[in-house]
C-alpha cells in the first residue's frame, strides 16, 4: 500500500528546490512552513487513504462507454466529489475565482502524491488545472465570469482537445474547422482523438478547449485558433442549458491508465441542437490558438513529469517492501537463519538504489522547474525574464527525464519482484503499464529533446544554460569543501560530469550557430539525458550537504560512483555519433 513520502517531499521542496530561501525572503507573502507542512500532510493522507485503495478497481474495471455516456470505475465519482470538496483543485488557482493562489511548487508536490496513488484518476483534474490557467490568461472577462469559478471549485472539469487522426504530434495538420455564427460565437466541426476525460460522470458539465481553423486561416500552425466548447451551454443565470452538439463516439483500449477515459470526440455531427455545429467561443486572438494552448501545455508537461515521479515513488516503495519480505538463497552479508531476504543480495540492492536515485533526481528537477515558474510569477523586469528562461530550460528535462525514469524504475520494480513481478496480482506490472504512456503524450520525449536543443539552448544568446551549469558547479565546489568523508569521489566525478555537460552544450550551440541543425538534433536525446544526470547528481549532493545523514550521503556517493559515468558516454554520442546516425538512418527510409 502506498505511503506518501511527505517528509521527503517537504525536504526536497525546502532544501533542494529553493522554497525555504523564498519563504525567508517573503517571496510568497505570509505563506509559512507550517502551512506548507499541513497541506502536504493532508494531501498525503488523502492520497494514501482515499485514492490509493481505489487504484485496483480503476485498473481492472476501467471506464465504460454506453450510449455516448462514460461510467467511471466504482467509487471514483464519489472520490472525485471528496477531492473537489477538499479544495485540491484550487491549490494554485487564482484567488479571485475561489482559488488558494499557492505556489506551483506546492501544487506539483501534491500532484506527485495523487499520481503515486492513481495516475488514471489524477489525469482529469490535472487537465482542469491547465484549462483554468489558459482561461485566466487569455479568455474574455465574460468567459472568465461564466466558467472559471466552477472550474476552480471542481464543479465542472476541463479538457484539452488537440490532435486528430491524421495529425499526431504535428498540429499543423489539424482539420477541425470553426465557422463564425454572426453572433460572437462559432460553430465547431471535426473529430478529435486521444482526449483524456473527454466524457465522464464526475461533473455535470465538461469544458472542452478545442483547437480549430477559421475559414481562410493561414496554413500550418499559424492558422490555428482556440475555442471554449462546453458539453452543456450555460444560461445567463449560470445554470446549465441545452446540450451542445458534441459527443464521445468511442473509448480507446489502452495498455494502462484504464480508469481514465481516453475519448474520440465528435463535434458538429448533429448529435444535439437545432442545427449542426457545436457552439464555441474564441479564446484569445484569431489564429493565435497555439500560444494560448501552450499556456496549458507547458504546465501540462511539468505535470506529466510528476506522473513519472509519482509512479517511480510507488514502484520503489512496492519493490523495497517486497525485497525485505521475500527470502531466497544465501547472501554473503546475511548472518541470520535460513534463506536471506533478497534485499541482502548486492544486485537487488543495486536495482533498489538505482530506483531510489532516479526517483529523487526526477523529483528535484521537477520541483526546481516549479520553483522557477513561481519566481517568474512574482518577479519583475530582468529578474522575471531570467526566471522564466530558467523555467523554460528545465521544463523539457522535467517532462522527459522524469517520465523516462518512471518507466525505468517501474521496469526495475518488476525485476526486483522476479517472476511475481510478471504476475498482475502484485501490482508491479500495472505500474509499468501506467508509466509507459507518459514519455509519449504532451509531446513525445524526442520532441522534448528537440525543444531543449533547438529552442532552449539559444535562450539569452546561449548564456542561460551556462548560468545554470555555473549553479551546478557551485554545488560541486560545496561538496569539495564540506569536509564530509561520506561523499567519497563525488566531488571529482561531479566536476567531470559538469565539464562534459558544458562541452556537449557548447558543441551543440556551435552546430546550431553554423546551420548544422540535423547534426545537432541527432544528439538531442542523449544530450537531454546527459544534462539530467549531471544536474540530478548535483541535486543529490545539495540534499546531502543540507542533511549529511548516512542515507543521503550514501545515495549521493552511490549515484556518483556507479551511475554518473554514463555522462561521458552520452557526451561522446552527442559529439561523435551524429554522422553515423544520419548515415545509417537513411538505410531505413523506403518512401
Coordinates of C-alpha atoms in Angstrom, one line a residue:
X1 CA 0.0 0.0 0.0
X2 CA 1.2 3.5 -0.9
X3 CA 2.5 5.7 2.0
X4 CA 3.0 9.3 0.9
X5 CA 6.7 10.3 1.5
X6 CA 5.6 13.7 3.0
X7 CA 8.9 14.3 4.8
X8 CA 11.0 13.6 1.7
X9 CA 8.8 15.8 -0.4
X10 CA 8.9 18.6 2.1
X11 CA 12.7 18.3 2.4
X12 CA 13.2 18.4 -1.4
X13 CA 10.9 21.5 -1.7
X14 CA 12.7 23.4 1.1
X15 CA 16.3 22.3 0.9
X16 CA 16.9 21.3 -2.7
X17 CA 14.5 23.2 -4.9
X18 CA 14.7 26.6 -3.1
X19 CA 11.4 27.0 -1.2
X20 CA 13.0 27.7 2.2
X21 CA 15.0 30.7 0.8
X22 CA 11.9 32.1 -1.0
X23 CA 9.9 31.9 2.3
X24 CA 12.7 33.6 4.2
X25 CA 12.7 36.4 1.7
X26 CA 9.0 36.9 2.0
X27 CA 8.5 36.0 -1.7
X28 CA 5.1 34.4 -1.1
X29 CA 3.7 36.8 1.5
X30 CA 2.7 35.3 4.7
X31 CA 2.9 31.7 3.5
X32 CA 4.7 29.7 6.2
X33 CA 6.4 26.4 6.5
X34 CA 3.7 25.3 9.0
X35 CA 1.0 25.9 6.4
X36 CA 3.0 24.0 3.7
X37 CA 3.6 21.1 6.1
X38 CA -0.1 21.0 6.9
X39 CA -1.1 21.0 3.2
X40 CA 1.4 18.2 2.4
X41 CA 0.3 16.0 5.3
X42 CA -3.4 16.3 4.5
X43 CA -2.6 15.7 0.8
X44 CA -0.6 12.6 1.8
X45 CA -3.4 11.3 3.9
X46 CA -5.9 11.7 1.1
X47 CA -3.7 10.1 -1.4
X48 CA -2.8 7.1 0.8
X49 CA -6.2 6.5 2.4
X50 CA -8.7 7.5 -0.2
X51 CA -7.2 7.4 -3.7
X52 CA -4.8 4.5 -3.4
X53 CA -7.4 2.0 -2.2
X54 CA -9.4 2.6 -5.4
X55 CA -6.5 2.1 -7.8
X56 CA -7.1 -1.6 -8.4
X57 CA -10.7 -1.0 -9.3
X58 CA -9.7 1.5 -11.9
X59 CA -7.0 -0.8 -13.4
X60 CA -9.2 -3.9 -13.5
X61 CA -12.6 -2.5 -14.5
X62 CA -11.6 0.7 -16.3
X63 CA -14.0 3.3 -17.8
X64 CA -17.1 2.1 -19.8
X65 CA -18.8 3.8 -22.7
X66 CA -22.5 3.1 -23.4
X67 CA -24.9 5.3 -25.4
X68 CA -22.3 8.1 -25.7
X69 CA -22.0 8.3 -21.8
X70 CA -19.0 7.2 -19.8
X71 CA -19.2 5.5 -16.4
X72 CA -16.0 5.7 -14.4
X73 CA -14.9 2.8 -12.1
X74 CA -16.8 2.0 -8.9
X75 CA -16.2 4.6 -6.2
X76 CA -14.4 7.1 -8.4
X77 CA -17.3 9.5 -8.8
X78 CA -17.6 9.9 -5.0
X79 CA -13.8 10.0 -4.7
X80 CA -13.8 13.0 -7.1
X81 CA -16.6 14.6 -5.1
X82 CA -14.5 14.3 -1.9
X83 CA -11.4 15.5 -3.7
X84 CA -13.1 18.7 -5.1
X85 CA -14.8 19.4 -1.7
X86 CA -11.3 19.2 -0.1
X87 CA -10.3 22.2 -2.3
X88 CA -7.5 20.3 -4.0
X89 CA -8.4 21.6 -7.5
X90 CA -7.9 25.1 -6.3
X91 CA -4.4 24.9 -4.8
X92 CA -2.6 27.1 -7.3
X93 CA -5.7 28.6 -8.9
X94 CA -6.3 32.4 -8.9
X95 CA -7.8 33.7 -5.7
X96 CA -10.3 36.0 -7.4
X97 CA -12.1 32.9 -8.7
X98 CA -12.0 30.9 -5.5
X99 CA -8.5 29.5 -5.7
X100 CA -5.9 29.4 -3.0
X101 CA -3.2 31.1 -5.0
X102 CA -0.5 28.9 -3.5
X103 CA 2.9 28.4 -5.3
X104 CA 3.3 26.0 -8.2
X105 CA 5.9 24.1 -6.1
X106 CA 3.2 23.1 -3.7
X107 CA 0.8 22.2 -6.5
X108 CA 3.2 19.8 -8.1
X109 CA 4.2 18.3 -4.8
X110 CA 0.6 17.3 -4.0
X111 CA 0.2 16.2 -7.7
X112 CA 3.1 13.8 -7.2
X113 CA 1.1 12.1 -4.4
X114 CA -2.1 11.9 -6.5
X115 CA -0.1 10.3 -9.3
X116 CA 1.5 7.8 -6.9
X117 CA -1.9 6.8 -5.7
X118 CA -3.5 6.7 -9.2
X119 CA -2.3 8.4 -12.4
X120 CA -5.6 7.5 -14.1
X121 CA -7.7 9.3 -11.5
X122 CA -5.3 12.3 -11.4
X123 CA -5.4 12.9 -15.2
X124 CA -8.8 14.6 -15.3
X125 CA -8.2 17.1 -12.5
X126 CA -4.7 17.8 -13.9
X127 CA -6.2 19.0 -17.2
X128 CA -8.8 21.1 -15.5
X129 CA -5.9 23.0 -13.8
X130 CA -4.4 23.7 -17.2
X131 CA -7.8 24.9 -18.5
X132 CA -8.1 27.3 -15.6
X133 CA -4.7 28.8 -16.4
X134 CA -5.4 29.2 -20.1
X135 CA -8.8 30.9 -19.4
X136 CA -7.3 33.1 -16.8
X137 CA -4.6 34.4 -19.1
X138 CA -6.4 34.5 -22.4
X139 CA -10.2 34.5 -22.2
X140 CA -12.5 37.5 -22.2
X141 CA -13.9 38.7 -18.9
X142 CA -17.3 37.4 -19.8
X143 CA -16.0 33.8 -20.3
X144 CA -14.0 34.1 -17.1
X145 CA -17.0 35.1 -15.1
X146 CA -19.1 32.2 -16.6
X147 CA -16.6 29.4 -16.3
X148 CA -13.6 30.0 -14.1
X149 CA -15.2 29.8 -10.6
X150 CA -16.8 26.5 -11.4
X151 CA -13.7 25.0 -12.9
X152 CA -11.6 26.2 -9.9
X153 CA -14.1 24.7 -7.5
X154 CA -14.1 21.4 -9.4
X155 CA -17.9 21.6 -10.0
X156 CA -17.0 21.4 -13.7
X157 CA -14.0 19.9 -15.4
X158 CA -11.9 20.9 -18.4
X159 CA -10.2 19.1 -21.2
X160 CA -7.6 19.7 -23.9
X161 CA -8.6 18.8 -27.5
X162 CA -5.5 18.9 -29.7
X163 CA -4.8 16.1 -32.1
X164 CA -6.7 14.3 -34.9
X165 CA -6.3 11.0 -36.7
X166 CA -4.1 12.4 -39.4
X167 CA -2.1 14.8 -37.2
X168 CA -0.5 13.0 -34.3
X169 CA 2.1 15.5 -32.8
X170 CA 2.0 17.6 -36.0
X171 CA -0.6 20.2 -35.1
X172 CA -0.1 21.9 -38.5
X173 CA -2.1 19.1 -40.0
X174 CA -5.3 19.9 -38.0
X175 CA -8.6 20.0 -40.0
X176 CA -11.3 20.7 -37.4
X177 CA -13.0 23.9 -38.6
X178 CA -14.7 26.8 -36.8
X179 CA -17.3 28.8 -38.7
X180 CA -18.4 32.3 -37.4
X181 CA -22.1 32.3 -36.5
X182 CA -22.5 36.0 -36.7
X183 CA -23.4 36.5 -33.0
X184 CA -19.9 36.3 -31.5
X185 CA -20.0 32.5 -31.3
X186 CA -18.6 29.9 -33.7
X187 CA -19.8 26.5 -34.9
X188 CA -17.2 23.8 -34.5
X189 CA -17.0 20.7 -36.8
X190 CA -14.5 17.9 -36.7
X191 CA -13.1 14.9 -34.9
X192 CA -10.5 14.8 -32.0
X193 CA -8.8 11.7 -30.7
X194 CA -7.0 10.7 -27.5
X195 CA -9.0 13.2 -25.5
X196 CA -8.4 12.5 -21.8
X197 CA -11.7 12.6 -19.7
X198 CA -13.5 13.9 -22.8
X199 CA -16.6 12.3 -21.4
X200 CA -17.2 11.1 -17.8
X201 CA -19.6 11.1 -14.8
X202 CA -17.6 13.2 -12.4
X203 CA -19.3 16.5 -13.2
X204 CA -22.4 17.8 -14.9
X205 CA -20.5 19.9 -17.4
X206 CA -17.3 19.4 -19.2
X207 CA -15.5 22.5 -20.7
X208 CA -13.5 21.5 -23.8
X209 CA -10.6 23.6 -25.1
X210 CA -10.6 22.9 -28.8
X211 CA -8.1 23.8 -31.5
X212 CA -9.7 24.5 -34.9
X213 CA -9.3 26.5 -38.1
X214 CA -11.3 29.5 -39.1
X215 CA -12.3 29.9 -42.8
X216 CA -9.4 31.2 -44.9
X217 CA -7.0 30.8 -42.0
X218 CA -3.3 30.6 -42.9
X219 CA -1.9 27.1 -43.5
X220 CA 0.1 25.4 -40.8
X221 CA 0.3 26.3 -37.1
X222 CA -0.2 30.0 -37.9
X223 CA -3.8 29.3 -38.8
X224 CA -5.0 27.6 -35.6
X225 CA -7.4 29.2 -33.1
X226 CA -8.5 28.1 -29.7
X227 CA -12.2 27.7 -28.7
X228 CA -14.1 27.0 -25.5
X229 CA -16.8 24.4 -26.3
X230 CA -18.9 23.2 -23.3
X231 CA -20.8 19.9 -23.1
X232 CA -23.8 21.9 -22.0
X233 CA -24.4 25.5 -22.9
X234 CA -24.7 27.9 -19.9
X235 CA -27.7 30.1 -19.3
X236 CA -27.3 33.8 -18.3
X237 CA -28.0 32.9 -14.6
X238 CA -25.2 30.3 -14.6
X239 CA -27.5 27.3 -14.8
X240 CA -27.0 24.6 -17.4
X241 CA -28.9 24.9 -20.6
X242 CA -29.2 22.9 -23.8
X243 CA -26.8 20.0 -24.7
X244 CA -24.2 21.1 -27.2
X245 CA -23.6 19.3 -30.5
X246 CA -20.7 17.1 -29.4
X247 CA -20.3 13.6 -28.1
X248 CA -17.9 10.8 -27.3
X249 CA -18.0 8.1 -30.1
X250 CA -15.5 5.7 -28.6
X251 CA -13.0 4.8 -25.9
X252 CA -9.5 3.6 -26.6
X253 CA -8.5 0.2 -25.3
X254 CA -5.1 1.0 -23.7
X255 CA -2.1 -0.6 -22.3
X256 CA -2.5 1.2 -18.9
X257 CA -4.3 4.0 -17.1
X258 CA -7.5 2.0 -17.7
X259 CA -9.6 4.1 -15.3
X260 CA -9.0 7.3 -17.4
X261 CA -11.4 7.5 -20.3
X262 CA -9.5 8.3 -23.5
X263 CA -12.1 9.5 -25.9
X264 CA -12.8 10.1 -29.5
X265 CA -14.8 13.3 -29.7
X266 CA -17.1 14.3 -32.5
X267 CA -18.1 18.0 -32.9
X268 CA -20.9 19.3 -35.2
X269 CA -22.4 15.9 -36.3
X270 CA -26.0 16.8 -35.5
X271 CA -26.0 14.9 -32.2
X272 CA -27.8 17.8 -30.4
X273 CA -29.3 21.2 -31.1
X274 CA -31.5 22.6 -33.9
X275 CA -28.7 22.7 -36.5
X276 CA -25.3 21.0 -36.8
X277 CA -22.3 22.6 -35.2
X278 CA -21.0 22.7 -31.7
X279 CA -21.3 26.2 -30.2
X280 CA -17.9 27.6 -29.2
X281 CA -16.3 30.9 -28.1
X282 CA -12.9 32.2 -29.2
X283 CA -10.2 32.3 -26.6
X284 CA -7.5 34.9 -27.3
X285 CA -6.9 36.1 -30.8
X286 CA -7.8 34.5 -34.1
X287 CA -5.1 32.3 -35.5
X288 CA -3.1 32.6 -32.2
X289 CA -4.5 29.4 -30.6
X290 CA -1.3 27.6 -30.1
X291 CA 0.1 30.5 -28.0
X292 CA -3.0 30.1 -25.8
X293 CA -2.9 26.3 -25.7
X294 CA 0.8 26.3 -24.8
X295 CA -0.2 28.0 -21.6
X296 CA -1.9 24.7 -20.8
X297 CA 0.7 22.5 -22.5
X298 CA 3.8 23.9 -20.8
X299 CA 2.4 23.3 -17.3
X300 CA 0.9 20.0 -18.5
X301 CA 4.4 18.9 -19.5
X302 CA 5.7 19.6 -16.0
X303 CA 2.6 17.9 -14.5
X304 CA 3.2 14.9 -16.8
X305 CA 6.7 14.8 -15.4
X306 CA 5.1 14.5 -12.0
X307 CA 3.4 11.3 -13.3
X308 CA 6.8 9.9 -13.8
X309 CA 7.9 10.9 -10.3
X310 CA 4.8 9.6 -8.7
X311 CA 4.9 6.2 -10.4
X312 CA 8.6 5.9 -9.7
X313 CA 8.0 6.5 -6.0
X314 CA 5.2 4.0 -5.9
X315 CA 7.3 1.4 -7.7
X316 CA 10.2 1.9 -5.4
X317 CA 8.1 1.6 -2.3
X318 CA 6.5 -1.7 -3.6
X319 CA 9.8 -3.2 -4.6
X320 CA 11.6 -2.2 -1.4
X321 CA 8.8 -3.8 0.7
X322 CA 8.9 -7.0 -1.4
X323 CA 12.7 -7.2 -1.2
X324 CA 12.6 -7.0 2.6
X325 CA 9.9 -9.7 2.8
X326 CA 10.9 -12.2 0.1
X327 CA 13.5 -14.8 1.1
X328 CA 15.7 -16.6 -1.4
X329 CA 19.2 -18.1 -1.5
X330 CA 22.2 -17.2 0.7
X331 CA 23.7 -13.8 0.8
X332 CA 27.3 -13.0 2.0
X333 CA 26.1 -10.2 4.2
X334 CA 23.3 -12.1 5.9
X335 CA 24.0 -13.8 9.2
X336 CA 20.5 -15.0 10.1
X337 CA 19.0 -18.4 9.8
X338 CA 17.6 -19.9 6.6
X339 CA 17.3 -18.1 3.3
X340 CA 18.2 -14.4 3.2
X341 CA 15.7 -11.6 2.4
X342 CA 16.6 -10.7 -1.2
X343 CA 17.4 -7.2 -0.1
X344 CA 20.7 -8.5 1.1
X345 CA 21.8 -9.5 -2.4
X346 CA 24.1 -6.8 -4.0
X347 CA 22.3 -7.0 -7.4
X348 CA 18.9 -6.3 -5.7
X349 CA 20.5 -3.5 -3.7
X350 CA 21.8 -2.0 -6.9
X351 CA 18.4 -2.1 -8.5
X352 CA 16.8 -0.6 -5.5
X353 CA 19.4 2.2 -5.1
X354 CA 19.1 3.0 -8.8
X355 CA 15.3 3.2 -8.4
X356 CA 15.7 5.5 -5.4
X357 CA 18.2 7.7 -7.0
X358 CA 16.3 8.2 -10.3
X359 CA 13.1 9.0 -8.3
X360 CA 14.8 11.6 -6.1
X361 CA 16.6 13.1 -9.1
X362 CA 13.4 13.4 -11.1
X363 CA 11.6 15.0 -8.1
X364 CA 14.4 17.5 -7.6
X365 CA 14.5 18.6 -11.3
X366 CA 10.7 18.9 -11.4
X367 CA 10.4 20.8 -8.2
X368 CA 13.2 23.1 -9.3
X369 CA 11.3 23.8 -12.5
X370 CA 8.2 24.7 -10.5
X371 CA 10.3 27.0 -8.3
X372 CA 11.5 28.9 -11.4
X373 CA 7.9 29.2 -12.6
X374 CA 6.9 30.6 -9.2
X375 CA 9.8 33.1 -9.1
X376 CA 8.9 34.3 -12.6
X377 CA 5.4 35.0 -11.5
X378 CA 6.4 37.1 -8.5
X379 CA 9.4 38.9 -10.1
X380 CA 9.5 41.9 -12.5
X381 CA 11.7 43.1 -15.3
X382 CA 15.1 41.4 -15.8
X383 CA 14.6 39.1 -12.8
X384 CA 11.3 37.8 -14.2
X385 CA 12.9 37.2 -17.6
X386 CA 15.7 35.3 -16.1
X387 CA 13.4 33.0 -14.0
X388 CA 11.2 32.5 -17.0
X389 CA 14.2 31.4 -19.0
X390 CA 15.2 29.0 -16.2
X391 CA 11.7 27.5 -16.2
X392 CA 11.7 27.1 -19.9
X393 CA 15.1 25.4 -19.8
X394 CA 14.1 22.9 -17.1
X395 CA 10.6 22.0 -18.5
X396 CA 11.8 19.5 -21.1
X397 CA 14.1 17.9 -18.5
X398 CA 11.3 17.7 -16.0
X399 CA 8.9 16.1 -18.6
X400 CA 11.2 13.8 -20.5
X401 CA 13.8 12.6 -17.9
X402 CA 11.1 12.1 -15.2
X403 CA 8.8 10.1 -17.4
X404 CA 11.7 8.0 -18.7
X405 CA 12.7 7.5 -15.1
X406 CA 9.1 6.4 -14.3
X407 CA 9.3 3.7 -17.0
X408 CA 12.8 2.6 -15.9
X409 CA 12.0 2.5 -12.2
X410 CA 8.8 0.6 -12.8
X411 CA 10.7 -1.9 -15.0
X412 CA 13.3 -2.4 -12.3
X413 CA 10.5 -2.9 -9.8
X414 CA 9.2 -5.8 -11.9
X415 CA 12.8 -7.2 -11.9
X416 CA 13.1 -7.0 -8.1
X417 CA 9.8 -8.9 -7.8
X418 CA 11.2 -11.6 -10.1
X419 CA 8.6 -13.9 -11.6
X420 CA 5.9 -12.4 -9.3
X421 CA 6.5 -9.0 -11.0
X422 CA 5.2 -10.5 -14.2
X423 CA 2.0 -11.6 -12.4
X424 CA -0.7 -9.0 -12.2
X425 CA -1.6 -9.7 -8.5
X426 CA 1.5 -7.9 -7.2
X427 CA 0.7 -4.7 -9.0
X428 CA 4.2 -4.2 -10.2
X429 CA 3.2 -4.8 -13.8
X430 CA 0.3 -2.3 -13.6
X431 CA 2.7 0.5 -12.7
X432 CA 4.8 -0.2 -15.7
X433 CA 1.7 -0.3 -17.9
X434 CA 0.6 3.1 -16.5
X435 CA 4.1 4.6 -16.8
X436 CA 4.6 3.7 -20.5
X437 CA 2.3 6.4 -21.9
X438 CA 4.0 9.3 -20.1
X439 CA 7.0 9.5 -22.4
X440 CA 4.6 9.7 -25.3
X441 CA 1.9 12.2 -24.6
X442 CA 2.1 16.0 -24.1
X443 CA 4.9 16.0 -26.7
X444 CA 7.0 12.8 -27.0
X445 CA 10.3 12.8 -25.2
X446 CA 12.0 13.1 -28.5
X447 CA 10.1 16.3 -29.1
X448 CA 11.2 17.5 -25.6
X449 CA 14.8 16.8 -26.6
X450 CA 14.4 18.8 -29.8
X451 CA 12.8 21.6 -27.8
X452 CA 15.7 21.6 -25.4
X453 CA 18.4 21.8 -28.1
X454 CA 16.7 24.0 -30.7
X455 CA 14.8 26.4 -28.5
X456 CA 16.2 26.4 -25.0
X457 CA 20.0 26.3 -25.6
X458 CA 19.8 29.7 -27.5
X459 CA 18.0 31.4 -24.6
X460 CA 19.7 34.7 -23.6
X461 CA 22.1 34.4 -26.6
X462 CA 23.0 31.0 -25.3
X463 CA 24.0 32.2 -21.8
X464 CA 21.1 30.9 -19.7
X465 CA 22.2 27.2 -19.9
X466 CA 25.7 28.2 -18.9
X467 CA 24.4 30.2 -16.0
X468 CA 22.5 27.1 -14.8
X469 CA 25.6 25.0 -15.2
X470 CA 27.5 27.5 -13.1
X471 CA 25.0 27.0 -10.3
X472 CA 25.6 23.3 -10.5
X473 CA 29.4 23.8 -10.4
X474 CA 28.9 25.8 -7.2
X475 CA 27.2 22.7 -5.6
X476 CA 30.2 20.5 -6.7
X477 CA 32.5 23.1 -5.0
X478 CA 30.5 22.9 -1.9
X479 CA 30.9 19.1 -1.8
X480 CA 34.6 19.5 -2.1
X481 CA 34.8 22.0 0.8
X482 CA 32.2 20.3 3.0
X483 CA 34.7 18.1 4.9
X484 CA 32.3 15.1 4.7
X485 CA 34.2 11.9 4.0
X486 CA 31.0 10.1 3.2
X487 CA 30.9 11.8 -0.3
X488 CA 33.7 9.6 -1.5
X489 CA 34.7 10.6 -5.0
X490 CA 31.6 12.6 -5.6
X491 CA 33.3 16.0 -6.0
X492 CA 35.7 14.8 -8.7
X493 CA 33.1 12.8 -10.6
X494 CA 30.6 15.6 -10.5
X495 CA 33.2 18.1 -11.7
X496 CA 34.0 15.8 -14.6
X497 CA 30.3 15.3 -15.4
X498 CA 29.7 19.1 -15.4
X499 CA 32.7 19.6 -17.7
X500 CA 31.2 17.0 -20.1
X501 CA 27.9 18.8 -19.9
X502 CA 29.5 22.1 -20.7
X503 CA 31.5 20.7 -23.6
X504 CA 28.5 19.0 -25.1
X505 CA 26.4 22.2 -24.7
X506 CA 29.0 24.4 -26.5
X507 CA 29.3 21.8 -29.2
X508 CA 25.6 21.8 -29.9
X509 CA 25.4 25.6 -29.8
X510 CA 28.2 25.8 -32.3
X511 CA 26.4 23.4 -34.6
X512 CA 23.2 25.5 -34.4
X513 CA 25.0 28.7 -35.0
X514 CA 26.6 27.2 -38.1
X515 CA 23.5 25.8 -39.7
X516 CA 24.1 22.1 -38.8
X517 CA 20.6 21.6 -37.4
X518 CA 20.2 18.0 -38.4
X519 CA 23.5 17.1 -36.8
X520 CA 22.6 19.0 -33.6
X521 CA 19.2 17.3 -33.4
X522 CA 20.8 13.9 -33.8
X523 CA 22.4 14.4 -30.5
X524 CA 19.3 15.9 -28.7
X525 CA 18.0 12.8 -26.9
X526 CA 21.4 11.7 -25.4
X527 CA 22.1 15.3 -24.5
X528 CA 18.8 15.6 -22.6
X529 CA 19.7 12.5 -20.6
X530 CA 23.3 13.7 -20.1
X531 CA 22.0 17.1 -18.8
X532 CA 19.5 15.5 -16.4
X533 CA 22.0 13.0 -14.9
X534 CA 24.6 15.7 -14.3
X535 CA 22.0 18.1 -12.8
X536 CA 20.5 15.3 -10.8
X537 CA 23.8 14.3 -9.3
X538 CA 24.3 17.9 -8.2
X539 CA 20.8 17.9 -6.6
X540 CA 21.6 14.7 -4.7
X541 CA 24.7 16.4 -3.4
X542 CA 22.8 19.5 -2.4
X543 CA 20.4 17.3 -0.4
X544 CA 23.4 15.6 1.3
X545 CA 25.0 18.9 2.2
X546 CA 21.8 20.1 3.7
X547 CA 21.3 16.8 5.6
X548 CA 24.6 14.9 5.9
X549 CA 22.9 11.8 7.2
X550 CA 24.2 8.4 6.2
X551 CA 21.3 7.6 3.8
X552 CA 21.7 10.8 1.9
X553 CA 25.5 10.7 1.7
X554 CA 25.4 7.0 0.7
X555 CA 22.9 7.6 -2.1
X556 CA 24.8 10.6 -3.4
X557 CA 28.0 8.6 -3.4
X558 CA 26.4 5.5 -5.0
X559 CA 25.0 7.6 -7.8
X560 CA 28.3 9.4 -8.5
X561 CA 30.4 6.3 -8.4
X562 CA 28.0 3.9 -10.1
X563 CA 25.8 5.8 -12.5
X564 CA 27.5 9.2 -13.3
X565 CA 30.0 7.6 -15.7
X566 CA 27.2 7.3 -18.2
X567 CA 27.5 11.1 -18.8
X568 CA 30.9 10.7 -20.5
X569 CA 29.5 8.1 -22.9
X570 CA 26.5 10.3 -23.6
X571 CA 28.8 13.2 -24.4
X572 CA 30.6 11.1 -26.9
X573 CA 27.3 10.2 -28.5
X574 CA 26.4 13.8 -28.8
X575 CA 29.7 14.9 -30.3
X576 CA 30.7 11.8 -32.3
X577 CA 27.5 10.0 -33.0
X578 CA 25.5 12.3 -35.4
X579 CA 27.2 11.3 -38.6
X580 CA 26.8 7.6 -38.2
X581 CA 23.2 8.0 -37.0
X582 CA 22.3 10.1 -40.0
X583 CA 24.0 7.8 -42.5
X584 CA 22.5 4.6 -41.0
X585 CA 19.1 6.3 -40.7
X586 CA 19.0 6.7 -44.5
X587 CA 19.0 3.0 -44.9
X588 CA 15.7 2.7 -43.1
X589 CA 13.8 5.1 -45.5
X590 CA 11.6 3.4 -48.1
X591 CA 9.3 6.3 -49.0

